[in-house]
mmCIF file of C-alpha atoms in Angstrom:
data_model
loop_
_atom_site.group_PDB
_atom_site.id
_atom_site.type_symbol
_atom_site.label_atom_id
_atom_site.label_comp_id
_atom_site.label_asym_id
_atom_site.label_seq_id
_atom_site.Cartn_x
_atom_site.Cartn_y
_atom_site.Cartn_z
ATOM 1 C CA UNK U 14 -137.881 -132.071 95.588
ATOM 2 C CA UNK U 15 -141.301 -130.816 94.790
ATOM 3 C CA UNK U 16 -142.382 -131.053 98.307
ATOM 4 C CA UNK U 17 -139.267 -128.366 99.154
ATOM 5 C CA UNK U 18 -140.098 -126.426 96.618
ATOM 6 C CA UNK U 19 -143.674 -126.692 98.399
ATOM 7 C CA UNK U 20 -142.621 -125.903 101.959
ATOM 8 C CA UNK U 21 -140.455 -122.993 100.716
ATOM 9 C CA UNK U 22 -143.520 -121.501 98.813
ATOM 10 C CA UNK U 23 -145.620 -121.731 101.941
ATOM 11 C CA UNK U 24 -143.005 -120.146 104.385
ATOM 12 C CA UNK U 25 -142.592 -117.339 101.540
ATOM 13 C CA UNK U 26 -146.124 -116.740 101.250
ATOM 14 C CA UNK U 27 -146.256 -116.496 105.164
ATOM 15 C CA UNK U 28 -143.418 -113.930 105.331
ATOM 16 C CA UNK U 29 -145.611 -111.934 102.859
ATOM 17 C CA UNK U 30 -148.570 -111.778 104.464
ATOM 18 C CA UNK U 31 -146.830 -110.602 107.570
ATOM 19 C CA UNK U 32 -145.120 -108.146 106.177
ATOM 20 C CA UNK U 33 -148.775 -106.920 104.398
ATOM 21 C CA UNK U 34 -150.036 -106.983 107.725
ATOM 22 C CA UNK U 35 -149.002 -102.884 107.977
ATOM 23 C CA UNK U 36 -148.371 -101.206 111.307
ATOM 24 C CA UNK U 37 -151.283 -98.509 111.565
ATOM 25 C CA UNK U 38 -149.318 -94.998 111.842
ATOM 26 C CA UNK U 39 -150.510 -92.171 114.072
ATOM 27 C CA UNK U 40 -149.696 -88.520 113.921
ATOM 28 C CA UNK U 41 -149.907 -86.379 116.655
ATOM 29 C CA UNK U 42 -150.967 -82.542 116.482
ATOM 30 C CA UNK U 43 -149.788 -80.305 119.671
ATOM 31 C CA UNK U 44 -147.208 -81.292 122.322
ATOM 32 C CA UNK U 45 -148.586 -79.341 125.241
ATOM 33 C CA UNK U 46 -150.693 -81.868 126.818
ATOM 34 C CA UNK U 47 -150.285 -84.515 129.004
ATOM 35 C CA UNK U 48 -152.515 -86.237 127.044
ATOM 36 C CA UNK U 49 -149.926 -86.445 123.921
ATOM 37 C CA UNK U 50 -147.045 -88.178 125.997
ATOM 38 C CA UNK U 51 -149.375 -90.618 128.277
ATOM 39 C CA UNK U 52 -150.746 -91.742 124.557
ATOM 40 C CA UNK U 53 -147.322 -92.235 123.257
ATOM 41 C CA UNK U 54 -146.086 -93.762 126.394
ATOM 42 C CA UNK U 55 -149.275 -96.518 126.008
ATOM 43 C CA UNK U 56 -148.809 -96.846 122.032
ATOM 44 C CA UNK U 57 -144.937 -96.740 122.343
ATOM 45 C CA UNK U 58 -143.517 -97.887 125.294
ATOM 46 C CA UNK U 59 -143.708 -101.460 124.506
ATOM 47 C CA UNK U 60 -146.640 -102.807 126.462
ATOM 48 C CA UNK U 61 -147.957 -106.059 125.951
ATOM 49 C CA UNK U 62 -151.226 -104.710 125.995
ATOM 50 C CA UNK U 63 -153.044 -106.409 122.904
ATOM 51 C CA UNK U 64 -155.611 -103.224 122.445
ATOM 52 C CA UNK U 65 -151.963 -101.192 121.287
ATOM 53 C CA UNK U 66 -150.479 -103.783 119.168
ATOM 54 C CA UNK U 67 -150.636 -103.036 115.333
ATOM 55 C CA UNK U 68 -150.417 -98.909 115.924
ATOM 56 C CA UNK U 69 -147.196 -96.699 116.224
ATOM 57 C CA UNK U 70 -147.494 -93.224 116.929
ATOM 58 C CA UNK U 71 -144.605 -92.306 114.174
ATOM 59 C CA UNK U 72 -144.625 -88.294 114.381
ATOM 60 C CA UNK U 73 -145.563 -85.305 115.995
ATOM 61 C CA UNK U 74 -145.818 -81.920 115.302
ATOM 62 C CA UNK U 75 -145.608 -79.830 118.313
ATOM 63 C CA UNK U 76 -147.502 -76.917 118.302
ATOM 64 C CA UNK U 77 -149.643 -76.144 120.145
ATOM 65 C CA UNK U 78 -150.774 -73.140 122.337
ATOM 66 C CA UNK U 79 -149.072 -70.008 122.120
ATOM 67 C CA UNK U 80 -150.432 -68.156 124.478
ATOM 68 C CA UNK U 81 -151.701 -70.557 126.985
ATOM 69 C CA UNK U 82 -148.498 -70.398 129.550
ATOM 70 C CA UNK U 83 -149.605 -73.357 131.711
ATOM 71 C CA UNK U 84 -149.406 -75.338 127.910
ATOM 72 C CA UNK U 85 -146.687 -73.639 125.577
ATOM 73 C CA UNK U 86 -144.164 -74.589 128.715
ATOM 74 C CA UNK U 87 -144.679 -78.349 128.694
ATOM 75 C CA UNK U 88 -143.626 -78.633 124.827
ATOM 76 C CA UNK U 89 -139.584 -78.974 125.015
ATOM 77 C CA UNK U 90 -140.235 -81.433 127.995
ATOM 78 C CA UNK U 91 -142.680 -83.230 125.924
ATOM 79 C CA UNK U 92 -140.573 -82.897 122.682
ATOM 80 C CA UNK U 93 -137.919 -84.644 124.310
ATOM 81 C CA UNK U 94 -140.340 -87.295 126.006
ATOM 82 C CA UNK U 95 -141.685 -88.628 122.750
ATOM 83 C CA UNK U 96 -138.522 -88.401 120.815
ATOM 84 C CA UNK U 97 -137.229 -91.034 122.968
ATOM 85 C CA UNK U 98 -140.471 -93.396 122.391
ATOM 86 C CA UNK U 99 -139.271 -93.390 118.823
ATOM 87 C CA UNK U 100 -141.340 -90.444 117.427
ATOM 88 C CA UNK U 101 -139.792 -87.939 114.767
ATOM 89 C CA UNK U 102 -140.239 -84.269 115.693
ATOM 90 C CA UNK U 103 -141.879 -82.611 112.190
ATOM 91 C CA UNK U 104 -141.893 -79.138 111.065
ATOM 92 C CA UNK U 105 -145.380 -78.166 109.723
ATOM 93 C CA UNK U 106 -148.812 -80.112 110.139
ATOM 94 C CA UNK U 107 -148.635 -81.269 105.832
ATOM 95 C CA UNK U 108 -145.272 -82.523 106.836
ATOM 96 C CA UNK U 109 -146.737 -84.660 109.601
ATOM 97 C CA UNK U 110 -149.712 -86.283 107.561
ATOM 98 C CA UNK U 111 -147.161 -87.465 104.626
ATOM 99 C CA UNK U 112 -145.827 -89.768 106.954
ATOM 100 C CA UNK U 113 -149.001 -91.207 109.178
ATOM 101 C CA UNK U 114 -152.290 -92.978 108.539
ATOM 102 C CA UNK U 115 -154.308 -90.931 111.129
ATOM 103 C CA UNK U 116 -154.921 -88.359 113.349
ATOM 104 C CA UNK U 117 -154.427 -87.604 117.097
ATOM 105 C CA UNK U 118 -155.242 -83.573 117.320
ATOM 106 C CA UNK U 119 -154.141 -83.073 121.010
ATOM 107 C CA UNK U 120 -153.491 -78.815 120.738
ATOM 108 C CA UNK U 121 -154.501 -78.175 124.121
ATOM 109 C CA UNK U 122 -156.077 -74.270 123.164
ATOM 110 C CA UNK U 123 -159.286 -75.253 121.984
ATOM 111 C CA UNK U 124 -158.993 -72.004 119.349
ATOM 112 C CA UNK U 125 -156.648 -73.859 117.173
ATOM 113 C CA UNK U 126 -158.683 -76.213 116.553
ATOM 114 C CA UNK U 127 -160.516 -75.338 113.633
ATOM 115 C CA UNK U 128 -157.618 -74.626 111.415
ATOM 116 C CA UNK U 129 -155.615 -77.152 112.349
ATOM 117 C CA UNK U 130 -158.642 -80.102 111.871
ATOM 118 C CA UNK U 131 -159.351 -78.312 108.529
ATOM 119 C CA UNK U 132 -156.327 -79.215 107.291
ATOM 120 C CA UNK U 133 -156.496 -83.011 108.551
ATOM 121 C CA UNK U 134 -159.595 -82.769 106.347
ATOM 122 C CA UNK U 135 -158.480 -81.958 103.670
ATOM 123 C CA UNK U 136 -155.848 -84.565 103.625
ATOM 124 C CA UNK U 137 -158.325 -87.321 104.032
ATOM 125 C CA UNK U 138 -157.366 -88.459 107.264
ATOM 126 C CA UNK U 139 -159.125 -90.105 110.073
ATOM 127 C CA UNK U 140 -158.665 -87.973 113.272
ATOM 128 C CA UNK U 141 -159.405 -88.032 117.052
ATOM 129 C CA UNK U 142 -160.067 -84.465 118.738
ATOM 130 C CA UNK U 143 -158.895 -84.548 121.901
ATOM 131 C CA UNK U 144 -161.004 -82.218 124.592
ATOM 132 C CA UNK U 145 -162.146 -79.556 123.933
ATOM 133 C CA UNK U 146 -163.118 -80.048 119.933
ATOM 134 C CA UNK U 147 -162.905 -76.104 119.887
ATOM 135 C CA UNK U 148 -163.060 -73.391 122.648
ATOM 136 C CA UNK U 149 -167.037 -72.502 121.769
ATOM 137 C CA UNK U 150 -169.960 -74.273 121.089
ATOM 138 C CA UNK U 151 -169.733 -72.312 117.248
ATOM 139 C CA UNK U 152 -166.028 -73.773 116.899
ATOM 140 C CA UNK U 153 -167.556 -77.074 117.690
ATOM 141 C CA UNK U 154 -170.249 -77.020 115.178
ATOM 142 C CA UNK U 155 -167.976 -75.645 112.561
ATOM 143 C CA UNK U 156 -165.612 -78.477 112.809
ATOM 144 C CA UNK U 157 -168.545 -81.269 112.899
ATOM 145 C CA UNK U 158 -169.439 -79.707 109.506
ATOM 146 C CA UNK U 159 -166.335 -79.314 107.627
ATOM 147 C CA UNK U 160 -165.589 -82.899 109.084
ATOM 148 C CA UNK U 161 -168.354 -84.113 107.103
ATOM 149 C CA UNK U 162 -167.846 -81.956 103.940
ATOM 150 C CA UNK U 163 -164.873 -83.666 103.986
ATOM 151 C CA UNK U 164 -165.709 -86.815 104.711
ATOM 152 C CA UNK U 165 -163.880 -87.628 107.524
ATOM 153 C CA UNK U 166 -165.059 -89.428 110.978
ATOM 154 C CA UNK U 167 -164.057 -87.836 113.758
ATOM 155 C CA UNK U 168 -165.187 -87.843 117.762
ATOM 156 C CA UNK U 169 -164.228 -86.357 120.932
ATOM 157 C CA UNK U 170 -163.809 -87.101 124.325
ATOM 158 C CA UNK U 171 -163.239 -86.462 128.110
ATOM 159 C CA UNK U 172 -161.543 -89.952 129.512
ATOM 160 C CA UNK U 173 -164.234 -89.671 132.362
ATOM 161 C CA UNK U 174 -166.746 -90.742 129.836
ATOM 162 C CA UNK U 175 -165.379 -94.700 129.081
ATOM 163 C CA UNK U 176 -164.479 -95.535 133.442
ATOM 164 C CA UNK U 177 -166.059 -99.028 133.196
ATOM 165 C CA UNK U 178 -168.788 -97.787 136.098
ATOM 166 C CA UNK U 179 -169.835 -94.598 133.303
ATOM 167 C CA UNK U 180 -170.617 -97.502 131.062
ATOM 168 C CA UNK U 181 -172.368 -99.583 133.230
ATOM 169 C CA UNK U 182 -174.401 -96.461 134.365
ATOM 170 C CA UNK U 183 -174.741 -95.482 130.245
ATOM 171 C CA UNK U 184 -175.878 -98.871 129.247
ATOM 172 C CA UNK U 185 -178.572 -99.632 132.568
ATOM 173 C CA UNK U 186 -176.745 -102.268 133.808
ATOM 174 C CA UNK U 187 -177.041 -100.322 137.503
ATOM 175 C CA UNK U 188 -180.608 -99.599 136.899
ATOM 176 C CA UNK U 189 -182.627 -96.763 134.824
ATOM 177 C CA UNK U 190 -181.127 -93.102 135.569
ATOM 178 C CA UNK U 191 -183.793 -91.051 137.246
ATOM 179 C CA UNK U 192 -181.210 -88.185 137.622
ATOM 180 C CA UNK U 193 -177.557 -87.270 138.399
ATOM 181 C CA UNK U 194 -175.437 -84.822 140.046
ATOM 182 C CA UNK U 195 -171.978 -84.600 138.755
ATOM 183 C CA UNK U 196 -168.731 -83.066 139.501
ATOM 184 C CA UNK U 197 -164.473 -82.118 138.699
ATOM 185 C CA UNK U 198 -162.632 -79.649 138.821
ATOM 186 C CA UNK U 199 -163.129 -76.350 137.210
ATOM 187 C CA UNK U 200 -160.090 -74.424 136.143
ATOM 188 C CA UNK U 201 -160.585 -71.461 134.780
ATOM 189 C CA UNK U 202 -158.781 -70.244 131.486
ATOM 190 C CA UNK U 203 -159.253 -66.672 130.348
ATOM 191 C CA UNK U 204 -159.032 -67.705 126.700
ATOM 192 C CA UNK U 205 -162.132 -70.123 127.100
ATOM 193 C CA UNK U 206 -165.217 -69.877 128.065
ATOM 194 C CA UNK U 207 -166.547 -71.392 131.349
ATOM 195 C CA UNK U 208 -165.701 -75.284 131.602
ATOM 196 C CA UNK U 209 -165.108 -75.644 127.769
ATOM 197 C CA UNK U 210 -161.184 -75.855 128.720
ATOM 198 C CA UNK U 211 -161.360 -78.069 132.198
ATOM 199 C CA UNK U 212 -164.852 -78.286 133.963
ATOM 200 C CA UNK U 213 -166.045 -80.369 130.426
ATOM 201 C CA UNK U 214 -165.274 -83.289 132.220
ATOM 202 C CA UNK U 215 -168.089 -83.235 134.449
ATOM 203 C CA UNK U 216 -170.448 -82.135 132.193
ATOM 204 C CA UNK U 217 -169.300 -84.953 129.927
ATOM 205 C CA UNK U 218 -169.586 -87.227 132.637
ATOM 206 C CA UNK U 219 -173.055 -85.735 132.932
ATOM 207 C CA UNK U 220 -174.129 -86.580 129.763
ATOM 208 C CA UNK U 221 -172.742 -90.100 129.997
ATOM 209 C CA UNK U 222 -175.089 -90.702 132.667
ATOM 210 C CA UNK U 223 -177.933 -88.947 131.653
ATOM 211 C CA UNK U 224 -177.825 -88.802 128.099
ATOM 212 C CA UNK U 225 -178.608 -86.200 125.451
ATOM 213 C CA UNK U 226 -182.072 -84.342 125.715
ATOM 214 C CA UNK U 227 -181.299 -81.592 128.034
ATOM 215 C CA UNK U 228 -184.167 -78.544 127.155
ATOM 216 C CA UNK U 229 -183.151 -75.399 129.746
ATOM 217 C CA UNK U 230 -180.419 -74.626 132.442
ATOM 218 C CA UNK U 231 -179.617 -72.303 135.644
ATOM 219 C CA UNK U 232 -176.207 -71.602 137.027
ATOM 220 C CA UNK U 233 -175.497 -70.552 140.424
ATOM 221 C CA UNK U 234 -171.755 -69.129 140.909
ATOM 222 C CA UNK U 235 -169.178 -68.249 143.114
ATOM 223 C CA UNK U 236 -165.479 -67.521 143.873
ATOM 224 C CA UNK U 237 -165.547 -71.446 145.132
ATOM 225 C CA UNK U 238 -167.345 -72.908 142.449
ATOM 226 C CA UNK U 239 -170.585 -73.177 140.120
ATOM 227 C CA UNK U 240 -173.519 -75.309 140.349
ATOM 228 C CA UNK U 241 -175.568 -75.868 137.188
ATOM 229 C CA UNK U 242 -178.925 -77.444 136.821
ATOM 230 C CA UNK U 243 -180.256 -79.019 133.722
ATOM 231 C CA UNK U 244 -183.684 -79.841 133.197
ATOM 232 C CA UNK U 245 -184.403 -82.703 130.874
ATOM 233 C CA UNK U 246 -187.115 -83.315 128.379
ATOM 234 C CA UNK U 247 -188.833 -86.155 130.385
ATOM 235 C CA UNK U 248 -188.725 -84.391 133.590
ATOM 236 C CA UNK U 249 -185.732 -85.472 134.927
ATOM 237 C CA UNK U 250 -182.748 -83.298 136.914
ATOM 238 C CA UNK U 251 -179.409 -83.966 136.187
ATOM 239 C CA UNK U 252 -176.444 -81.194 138.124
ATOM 240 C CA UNK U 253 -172.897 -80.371 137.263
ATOM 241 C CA UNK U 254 -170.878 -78.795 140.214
ATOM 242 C CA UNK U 255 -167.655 -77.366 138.869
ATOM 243 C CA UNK U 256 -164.565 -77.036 141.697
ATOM 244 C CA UNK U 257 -162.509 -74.074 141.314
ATOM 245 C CA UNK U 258 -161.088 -74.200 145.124
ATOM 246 C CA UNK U 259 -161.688 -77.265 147.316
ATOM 247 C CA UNK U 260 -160.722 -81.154 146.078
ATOM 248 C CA UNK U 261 -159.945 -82.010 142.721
ATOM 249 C CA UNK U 262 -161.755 -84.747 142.155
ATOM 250 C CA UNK U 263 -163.960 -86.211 140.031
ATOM 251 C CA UNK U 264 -167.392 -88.328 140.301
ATOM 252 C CA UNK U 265 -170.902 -87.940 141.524
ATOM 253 C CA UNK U 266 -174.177 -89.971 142.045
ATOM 254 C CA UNK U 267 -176.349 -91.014 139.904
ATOM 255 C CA UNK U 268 -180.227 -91.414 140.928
ATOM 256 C CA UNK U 269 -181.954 -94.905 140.080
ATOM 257 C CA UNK U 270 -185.136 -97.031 141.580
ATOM 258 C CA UNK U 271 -182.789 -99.326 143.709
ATOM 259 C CA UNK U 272 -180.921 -96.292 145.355
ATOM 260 C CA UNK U 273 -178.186 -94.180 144.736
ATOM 261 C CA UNK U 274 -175.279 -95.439 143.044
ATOM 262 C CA UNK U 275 -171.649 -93.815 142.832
ATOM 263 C CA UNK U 276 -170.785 -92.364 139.112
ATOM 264 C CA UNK U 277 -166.653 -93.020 138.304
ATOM 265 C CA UNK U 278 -164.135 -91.005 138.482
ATOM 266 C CA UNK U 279 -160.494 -90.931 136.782
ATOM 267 C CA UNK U 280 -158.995 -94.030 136.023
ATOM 268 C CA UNK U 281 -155.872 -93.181 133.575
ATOM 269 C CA UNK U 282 -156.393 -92.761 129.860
ATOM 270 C CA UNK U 283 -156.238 -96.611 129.265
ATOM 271 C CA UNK U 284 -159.904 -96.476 128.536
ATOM 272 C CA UNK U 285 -159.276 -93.464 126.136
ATOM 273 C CA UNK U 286 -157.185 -94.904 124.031
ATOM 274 C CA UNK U 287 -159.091 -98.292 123.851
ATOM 275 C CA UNK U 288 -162.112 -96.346 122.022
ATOM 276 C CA UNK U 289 -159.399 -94.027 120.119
ATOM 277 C CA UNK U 290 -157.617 -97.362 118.275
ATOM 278 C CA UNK U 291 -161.011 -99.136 118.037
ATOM 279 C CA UNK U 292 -162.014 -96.026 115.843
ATOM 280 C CA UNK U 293 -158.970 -95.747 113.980
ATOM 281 C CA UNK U 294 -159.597 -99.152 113.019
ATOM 282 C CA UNK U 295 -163.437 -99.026 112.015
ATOM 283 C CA UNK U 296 -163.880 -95.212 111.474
ATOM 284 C CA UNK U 297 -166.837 -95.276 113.785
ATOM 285 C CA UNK U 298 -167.322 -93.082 116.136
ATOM 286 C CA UNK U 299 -168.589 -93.912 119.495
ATOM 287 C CA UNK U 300 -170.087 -90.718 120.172
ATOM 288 C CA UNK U 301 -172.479 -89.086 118.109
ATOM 289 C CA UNK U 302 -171.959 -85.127 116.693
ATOM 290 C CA UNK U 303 -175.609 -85.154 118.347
ATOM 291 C CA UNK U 304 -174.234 -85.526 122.159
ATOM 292 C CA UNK U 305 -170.942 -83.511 121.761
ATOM 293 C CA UNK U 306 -173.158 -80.362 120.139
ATOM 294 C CA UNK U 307 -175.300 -80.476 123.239
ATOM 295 C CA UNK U 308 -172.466 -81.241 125.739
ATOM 296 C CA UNK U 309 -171.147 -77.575 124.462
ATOM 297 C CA UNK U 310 -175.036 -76.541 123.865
ATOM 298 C CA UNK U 311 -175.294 -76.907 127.546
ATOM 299 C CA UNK U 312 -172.565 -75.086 128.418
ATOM 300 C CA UNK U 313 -172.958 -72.468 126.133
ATOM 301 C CA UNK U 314 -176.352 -72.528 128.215
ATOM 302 C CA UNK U 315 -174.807 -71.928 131.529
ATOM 303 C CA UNK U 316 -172.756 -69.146 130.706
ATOM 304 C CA UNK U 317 -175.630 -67.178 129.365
ATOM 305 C CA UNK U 318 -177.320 -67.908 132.495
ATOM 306 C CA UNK U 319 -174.742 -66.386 134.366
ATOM 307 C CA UNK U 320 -174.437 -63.434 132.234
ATOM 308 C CA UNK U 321 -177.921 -62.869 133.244
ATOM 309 C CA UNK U 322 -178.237 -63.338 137.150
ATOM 310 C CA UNK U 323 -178.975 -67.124 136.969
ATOM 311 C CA UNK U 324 -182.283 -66.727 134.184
ATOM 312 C CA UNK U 325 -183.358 -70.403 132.833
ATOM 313 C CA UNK U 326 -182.008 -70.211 129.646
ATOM 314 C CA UNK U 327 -183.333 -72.810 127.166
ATOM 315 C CA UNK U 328 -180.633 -74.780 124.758
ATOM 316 C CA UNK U 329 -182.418 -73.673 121.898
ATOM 317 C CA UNK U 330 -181.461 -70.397 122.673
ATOM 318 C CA UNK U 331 -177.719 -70.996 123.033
ATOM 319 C CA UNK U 332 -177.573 -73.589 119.832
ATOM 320 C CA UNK U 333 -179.058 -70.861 117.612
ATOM 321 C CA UNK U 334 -176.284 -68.555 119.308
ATOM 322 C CA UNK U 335 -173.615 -71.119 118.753
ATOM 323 C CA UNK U 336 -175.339 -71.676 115.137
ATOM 324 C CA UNK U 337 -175.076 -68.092 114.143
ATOM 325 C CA UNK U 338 -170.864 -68.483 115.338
ATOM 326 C CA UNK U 339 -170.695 -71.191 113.610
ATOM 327 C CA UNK U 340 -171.660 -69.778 110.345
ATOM 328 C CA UNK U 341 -168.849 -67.091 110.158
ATOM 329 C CA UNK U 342 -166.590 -69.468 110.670
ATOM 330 C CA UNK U 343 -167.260 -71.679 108.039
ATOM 331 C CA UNK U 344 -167.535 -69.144 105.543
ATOM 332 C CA UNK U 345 -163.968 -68.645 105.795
ATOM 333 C CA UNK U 346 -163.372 -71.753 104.479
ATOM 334 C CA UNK U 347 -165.880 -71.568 101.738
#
């Protein structure tokens, strides 16, 4: 009898723990990205995949650009996409973080940003930023602050950044970077500036190669495309080429003492979402506010040089610009 009682206790105390074991639940902000339903799809769609298992992406909240067309069309597709992964279709933003854990900010208008990561914030929750953190380099150093007035870890990122070959070329396993030259696409978006919206993910990829420490820029443009070169503090060269007509692809070479070796390109948002979870789970981010300010430093950079007829225009320069934005922003929320 008392070894029933025993087993019974143990298979109790086993369904308890379990049932304590509680399914992580994710929120997402802005329906008008691909982004949001290839996420859900991963999370959702019940892969075995053991990077997914423990997380359920358990609402959304759709909106989202307004005036973007190319974005504020997708969102009754994409509304009906996730609803049939499971996910409940909210009303406001405070009605979405009642019911979730954390925080996938996907608005694809970079302007919203702000506002809407302000009030993830303030509600204590941990939160991704999907590309771009905010449509200028003064958005992105306004968020970065309140984010940490609040407490809050947050990161963003272009998928380029985690390919497996970025890595390898980010951690030296392909030899030490002597330079790079990197391109995608370039789309341009009127409500942006220059490759905050689209051509980030070269840049990004860029900086995964080459890492932070950029000092001045020069742009070169066209109807085709733009070529910017960055000048690093140790002397080396590192290039972004943005496509606005020809192949939209993404990729480059990066420059070591064994040869040239190819940088990645797109490989699905797999890799993304590994780093997202990981982050949900330790609050870590694996990017540092250092490198994302001078991803947006840099381009910042390049669009003054443009302004001005392709003058070397220091990032020092453009952060103080940025710095200045940044400023009146925040005081809004003081």
């Amino acid at each position: 009898m008392k070894n029933r009682i025993a087993f019974f206790f143990i298979l109790l105390m086993i369904s308890t723990s379990i049932y304590a074991q509680k399914i992580m639940r994710i929120g997402i902000i802005g329906l008008d990205t691909s982004h949001s339903t290839a996420f859900t799809e991963l999370i959702n769609g019940g892969s075995d995949e053991t990077f997914s298992k423990g997380f359920r992406i358990v609402a959304a909240y759709p909106y989202g650009s307004k005036t973007i067309q190319s974005s504020y069309e997708r969102i009754p597709g994409y509304i009906e996409k996730v609803k049939a992964q499971g996910v409940e279709i909210v009303s406001s933003i405070a009605e979405l973080l009642d019911k979730v854990d954390c925080v996938l900010l996907e608005t694809n208008d970079g302007r919203l940003h702000l506002e809407q990561a302000i009030e993830v914030f303030k509600a204590g929750k941990i939160c991704y930023i999907d590309k771009p953190i905010g449509a200028t380099l003064g958005d992105a150093i306004a968020i970065y602050e309140m984010a940490e007035r609040y407490n809050i870890p947050i990161f963003s990122s272009s998928a380029l950044r985690f390919t497996p070959q970025n890595q390898k070329l980010r951690n030296g396993e392909l030899g030490k970077i002597l330079g790079a030259d990197c391109y995608s696409p370039h789309k341009v978006e009127p409500t942006h500036p220059d490759f905050g919206f689209y051509g980030i993910h070269g840049v990004e990829t860029l900086y995964t190669v080459m890492g932070t420490g950029c000092e001045s820029v020069n742009r070169m443009s066209s109807d085709r495309g733009d070529i910017v070169v960055g000048r690093w503090k140790d002397g080396r060269i590192g290039t972004f080429r943005g496509i606005t007509k020809g192949p939209q692809i993404y990729g480059g070479t990066a420059f070591t003492p064994k040869g040239a070796v190819t940088v990645g390109g797109y490989q699905g948002y797999k890799v993304l979402l590994k780093q997202i979870l990981t982050f949900f789970q330790t609050g870590v981010a694996p990017i540092s506010k250092e490198e994302t300010i001078e991803i947006f430093t840099f381009m910042k950079a390049s669009n003054m040089s443009k302004e001005q007829n392709g003058r070397i225009v220091t990032l020092e320069e453009a952060y103080q610009k940025g710095r200045k934005d940044a400023q009146k922003l925040i005081k809004a929320y003081k």
